[in-house]
PDB file of C-alpha atoms in Angstrom:
ATOM      1  CA  MET Q   1     -12.350  24.707 -25.041  1.00 76.00           C
ATOM      2  CA  ARG Q   2     -12.219  24.196 -21.277  1.00 87.00           C
ATOM      3  CA  LEU Q   3     -14.982  21.620 -21.366  1.00 88.00           C
ATOM      4  CA  GLY Q   4     -13.041  19.658 -24.008  1.00 88.00           C
ATOM      5  CA  LEU Q   5      -9.917  19.680 -21.805  1.00 91.00           C
ATOM      6  CA  TYR Q   6     -11.897  18.447 -18.792  1.00 92.00           C
ATOM      7  CA  ALA Q   7     -13.513  15.760 -20.938  1.00 91.00           C
ATOM      8  CA  MET Q   8     -10.095  14.587 -22.175  1.00 94.00           C
ATOM      9  CA  ILE Q   9      -8.790  14.413 -18.601  1.00 94.00           C
ATOM     10  CA  ALA Q  10     -11.886  12.489 -17.473  1.00 93.00           C
ATOM     11  CA  VAL Q  11     -11.502  10.029 -20.364  1.00 93.00           C
ATOM     12  CA  ALA Q  12      -7.807   9.538 -19.535  1.00 93.00           C
ATOM     13  CA  VAL Q  13      -8.552   8.866 -15.850  1.00 92.00           C
ATOM     14  CA  ALA Q  14     -11.400   6.482 -16.723  1.00 90.00           C
ATOM     15  CA  SER Q  15      -9.190   4.664 -19.257  1.00 90.00           C
ATOM     16  CA  PHE Q  16      -6.428   4.217 -16.686  1.00 87.00           C
ATOM     17  CA  TYR Q  17      -8.928   2.866 -14.147  1.00 84.00           C
ATOM     18  CA  VAL Q  18     -10.465   0.439 -16.668  1.00 84.00           C
ATOM     19  CA  TYR Q  19      -7.001  -0.796 -17.726  1.00 85.00           C
ATOM     20  CA  SER Q  20      -5.968  -1.276 -14.081  1.00 79.00           C
ATOM     21  CA  GLU Q  21      -9.123  -3.251 -13.260  1.00 78.00           C
ATOM     22  CA  LEU Q  22      -8.806  -5.351 -16.423  1.00 80.00           C
ATOM     23  CA  ASP Q  23      -5.148  -6.084 -15.667  1.00 78.00           C
ATOM     24  CA  LYS Q  24      -6.039  -7.058 -12.103  1.00 76.00           C
ATOM     25  CA  ARG Q  25      -8.888  -9.375 -13.111  1.00 77.00           C
ATOM     26  CA  LEU Q  26      -6.967 -11.097 -15.918  1.00 81.00           C
ATOM     27  CA  ASN Q  27      -3.466 -11.257 -14.453  1.00 85.00           C
ATOM     28  CA  PHE Q  28      -3.841 -11.423 -10.654  1.00 86.00           C
ATOM     29  CA  ARG Q  29      -5.591 -13.654  -8.137  1.00 87.00           C
ATOM     30  CA  PRO Q  30      -6.379 -12.866  -4.482  1.00 85.00           C
ATOM     31  CA  ILE Q  31      -4.376 -14.966  -2.029  1.00 87.00           C
ATOM     32  CA  ASP Q  32      -3.421 -14.916   1.646  1.00 87.00           C
ATOM     33  CA  ALA Q  33       0.145 -14.029   2.569  1.00 90.00           C
ATOM     34  CA  ARG Q  34       1.856 -14.687   5.909  1.00 93.00           C
ATOM     35  CA  VAL Q  35       3.824 -11.768   7.357  1.00 93.00           C
ATOM     36  CA  SER Q  36       7.444 -12.589   8.184  1.00 95.00           C
ATOM     37  CA  SER Q  37       8.496  -9.106   9.358  1.00 94.00           C
ATOM     38  CA  VAL Q  38       7.196  -5.571   9.637  1.00 93.00           C
ATOM     39  CA  LYS Q  39       9.451  -2.528   9.754  1.00 94.00           C
ATOM     40  CA  GLU Q  40       7.622   0.693  10.568  1.00 93.00           C
ATOM     41  CA  GLN Q  41       9.333   4.067  10.473  1.00 95.00           C
ATOM     42  CA  CYS Q  42       7.913   7.571  10.422  1.00 94.00           C
ATOM     43  CA  TYR Q  43       8.887  11.001   9.232  1.00 94.00           C
ATOM     44  CA  MET Q  44       7.513  14.472   9.764  1.00 94.00           C
ATOM     45  CA  GLU Q  45       6.370  16.869   7.089  1.00 93.00           C
ATOM     46  CA  LYS Q  46       5.704  20.520   7.763  1.00 90.00           C
ATOM     47  CA  THR Q  47       4.615  23.249   5.351  1.00 88.00           C
ATOM     48  CA  GLU Q  48       5.032  26.913   6.227  1.00 86.00           C
ATOM     49  CA  GLY Q  49       3.786  29.183   3.487  1.00 86.00           C
ATOM     50  CA  SER Q  50       5.341  27.909   0.269  1.00 88.00           C
ATOM     51  CA  ARG Q  51       8.248  26.192   2.046  1.00 89.00           C
ATOM     52  CA  SER Q  52       8.084  22.504   2.946  1.00 89.00           C
ATOM     53  CA  SER Q  53      10.342  20.578   5.337  1.00 88.00           C
ATOM     54  CA  THR Q  54      10.703  16.832   5.766  1.00 91.00           C
ATOM     55  CA  SER Q  55      12.587  15.015   8.524  1.00 91.00           C
ATOM     56  CA  ASP Q  56      14.661  11.854   8.281  1.00 92.00           C
ATOM     57  CA  LEU Q  57      13.111   8.436   8.952  1.00 93.00           C
ATOM     58  CA  LEU Q  58      12.814   7.944  12.705  1.00 93.00           C
ATOM     59  CA  PRO Q  59      11.058   5.595  15.119  1.00 94.00           C
ATOM     60  CA  CYS Q  60       7.366   6.522  15.246  1.00 91.00           C
ATOM     61  CA  GLU Q  61       7.366   7.163  19.008  1.00 93.00           C
ATOM     62  CA  LEU Q  62      10.140   9.735  18.562  1.00 92.00           C
ATOM     63  CA  THR Q  63       8.343  11.521  15.726  1.00 92.00           C
ATOM     64  CA  GLU Q  64       5.213  11.824  17.887  1.00 92.00           C
ATOM     65  CA  LEU Q  65       7.240  13.397  20.684  1.00 91.00           C
ATOM     66  CA  LEU Q  66       9.034  15.768  18.321  1.00 90.00           C
ATOM     67  CA  ALA Q  67       5.790  16.823  16.633  1.00 90.00           C
ATOM     68  CA  ARG Q  68       4.374  17.738  20.043  1.00 91.00           C
ATOM     69  CA  HIS Q  69       7.363  19.315  21.788  1.00 90.00           C
ATOM     70  CA  HIS Q  70      10.186  20.341  19.413  1.00 89.00           C
ATOM     71  CA  PRO Q  71       9.885  24.008  18.327  1.00 89.00           C
ATOM     72  CA  LYS Q  72      10.828  23.294  14.704  1.00 87.00           C
ATOM     73  CA  TRP Q  73       8.460  20.323  14.287  1.00 88.00           C
ATOM     74  CA  GLN Q  74       5.470  21.362  16.444  1.00 88.00           C
ATOM     75  CA  GLY Q  75       2.275  20.735  14.498  1.00 85.00           C
ATOM     76  CA  ALA Q  76       4.021  18.726  11.769  1.00 89.00           C
ATOM     77  CA  ASP Q  77       2.152  15.937   9.981  1.00 91.00           C
ATOM     78  CA  ILE Q  78       3.437  12.456  10.797  1.00 92.00           C
ATOM     79  CA  LYS Q  79       3.757  10.135   7.786  1.00 93.00           C
ATOM     80  CA  HIS Q  80       4.415   6.398   7.929  1.00 92.00           C
ATOM     81  CA  LYS Q  81       6.710   4.205   5.847  1.00 93.00           C
ATOM     82  CA  ILE Q  82       5.847   0.559   6.460  1.00 92.00           C
ATOM     83  CA  GLU Q  83       7.823  -2.280   4.891  1.00 93.00           C
ATOM     84  CA  ILE Q  84       6.104  -5.641   5.091  1.00 92.00           C
ATOM     85  CA  ARG Q  85       7.968  -8.838   4.184  1.00 95.00           C
ATOM     86  CA  PHE Q  86       5.709 -11.820   3.574  1.00 94.00           C
ATOM     87  CA  ALA Q  87       5.578 -15.366   2.240  1.00 94.00           C
ATOM     88  CA  TYR Q  88       2.912 -16.704  -0.091  1.00 93.00           C
ATOM     89  CA  ILE Q  89       2.126 -19.663  -2.331  1.00 92.00           C
ATOM     90  CA  SER Q  90       2.284 -18.583  -5.964  1.00 91.00           C
ATOM     91  CA  PRO Q  91      -0.622 -19.633  -8.193  1.00 88.00           C
ATOM     92  CA  VAL Q  92       1.879 -19.996 -11.064  1.00 88.00           C
ATOM     93  CA  ASP Q  93       4.033 -22.817  -9.725  1.00 89.00           C
ATOM     94  CA  GLY Q  94       2.457 -23.747  -6.371  1.00 89.00           C
ATOM     95  CA  ALA Q  95       5.762 -23.019  -4.595  1.00 91.00           C
ATOM     96  CA  ALA Q  96       6.415 -20.740  -1.637  1.00 92.00           C
ATOM     97  CA  HIS Q  97       7.851 -17.323  -2.459  1.00 94.00           C
ATOM     98  CA  GLU Q  98       8.842 -14.269  -0.457  1.00 94.00           C
ATOM     99  CA  SER Q  99       8.175 -10.661  -1.324  1.00 92.00           C
ATOM    100  CA  ASN Q 100       7.922  -7.271   0.303  1.00 91.00           C
ATOM    101  CA  MET Q 101       5.791  -4.154  -0.030  1.00 89.00           C
ATOM    102  CA  GLN Q 102       6.249  -0.581   1.078  1.00 90.00           C
ATOM    103  CA  LEU Q 103       3.041   1.066   2.233  1.00 87.00           C
ATOM    104  CA  ALA Q 104       2.009   4.410   3.703  1.00 87.00           C
ATOM    105  CA  ALA Q 105      -0.658   2.768   5.897  1.00 84.00           C
ATOM    106  CA  TYR Q 106      -1.495  -0.714   7.100  1.00 81.00           C
ATOM    107  CA  PRO Q 107      -3.868  -2.776   4.928  1.00 73.00           C
ATOM    108  CA  ASP Q 108      -7.446  -2.523   6.233  1.00 70.00           C
ATOM    109  CA  ASN Q 109      -6.109  -0.085   8.878  1.00 76.00           C
ATOM    110  CA  ARG Q 110      -5.070  -2.882  11.220  1.00 79.00           C
ATOM    111  CA  GLN Q 111      -1.524  -3.189  12.476  1.00 86.00           C
ATOM    112  CA  LEU Q 112       0.315  -6.306  11.315  1.00 86.00           C
ATOM    113  CA  SER Q 113       2.962  -8.322  13.107  1.00 88.00           C
ATOM    114  CA  SER Q 114       5.028 -11.370  12.293  1.00 91.00           C
ATOM    115  CA  GLY Q 115       2.843 -14.442  11.671  1.00 91.00           C
ATOM    116  CA  ASP Q 116      -0.298 -12.504  10.722  1.00 90.00           C
ATOM    117  CA  ILE Q 117      -2.132 -13.257   7.480  1.00 88.00           C
ATOM    118  CA  PHE Q 118      -3.238 -10.528   5.089  1.00 82.00           C
ATOM    119  CA  PRO Q 119      -4.669 -10.524   1.558  1.00 84.00           C
ATOM    120  CA  VAL Q 120      -2.595  -9.618  -1.523  1.00 86.00           C
ATOM    121  CA  GLN Q 121      -2.952 -10.098  -5.273  1.00 87.00           C
ATOM    122  CA  ALA Q 122      -0.515 -12.620  -6.804  1.00 89.00           C
ATOM    123  CA  SER Q 123       0.251 -12.757 -10.502  1.00 89.00           C
ATOM    124  CA  ARG Q 124      -1.198 -15.637 -12.507  1.00 89.00           C
ATOM    125  CA  LYS Q 125       1.782 -15.536 -14.913  1.00 89.00           C
ATOM    126  CA  GLU Q 126       4.860 -14.455 -12.925  1.00 87.00           C
ATOM    127  CA  ALA Q 127       5.676 -16.309  -9.699  1.00 86.00           C
ATOM    128  CA  ASN Q 128       7.436 -13.381  -7.993  1.00 85.00           C
ATOM    129  CA  ARG Q 129       4.943 -10.598  -8.784  1.00 87.00           C
ATOM    130  CA  THR Q 130       2.427  -9.322  -6.234  1.00 88.00           C
ATOM    131  CA  ARG Q 131       0.364  -6.210  -5.669  1.00 83.00           C
ATOM    132  CA  VAL Q 132      -1.566  -4.833  -2.753  1.00 79.00           C
ATOM    133  CA  ASN Q 133      -5.359  -4.848  -2.682  1.00 72.00           C
ATOM    134  CA  ASP Q 134      -6.979  -1.490  -3.294  1.00 66.00           C
ATOM    135  CA  TRP Q 135     -10.220   0.021  -2.021  1.00 56.00           C
ATOM    136  CA  VAL Q 136     -12.188  -1.415  -4.958  1.00 58.00           C
ATOM    137  CA  ASP Q 137     -11.144  -4.973  -4.007  1.00 61.00           C
ATOM    138  CA  ARG Q 138     -12.242  -4.460  -0.410  1.00 58.00           C
ATOM    139  CA  TRP Q 139     -15.513  -2.765  -1.453  1.00 57.00           C
ATOM    140  CA  LEU Q 140     -16.425  -5.584  -3.854  1.00 56.00           C
ATOM    141  CA  GLY Q 141     -15.274  -8.323  -1.481  1.00 58.00           C
ATOM    142  CA  ARG Q 142     -12.564  -9.552  -3.855  1.00 55.00           C
ATOM    143  CA  HIS Q 143      -9.850  -9.379  -1.222  1.00 56.00           C
ATOM    144  CA  ALA Q 144     -10.845 -12.702   0.323  1.00 52.00           C
ATOM    145  CA  PRO Q 145      -9.145 -15.739  -1.236  1.00 50.00           C
ATOM    146  CA  LYS Q 146     -11.270 -18.504  -2.682  1.00 47.00           C
ATOM    147  CA  ARG Q 147      -9.174 -21.261  -1.074  1.00 48.00           C
ATOM    148  CA  ALA Q 148      -6.351 -21.595   1.444  1.00 46.00           C
ATOM    149  CA  SER Q 149      -3.169 -19.970   0.166  1.00 48.00           C
ATOM    150  CA  VAL Q 150      -0.678 -20.213   3.005  1.00 50.00           C
TER     151      VAL Q 150
END
């Protein structure tokens, strides 16, 4: 009985992964995007027993100070909310488009600033649709565009 439940969960997870990869290969193409702005904010999260507390969005420097020195937030985990606005050339119509993404960490763990170029996946069918690269794209080397995009 338990083995059957675990098998069903494993099949569901594998099916979702296969669908995601198939969707990405058929409907998206890796391109370069140029960053127009980056807005980084942080918040603190602290769990004591079964109770969890979360702070408001604050500048990251302030959250680091509070996590070190404030009695309520000492030892709290610092989480990031990064909003990246970028411009890219859509493979659908060849025109420039703008989009934004909200991330919990910087792509490839390198901080971005205005004017930087980073890889994204652009839809082959919808001009305004993009998605971030995942670890599979980076591992397989699919995050690098085949030709200049920006």
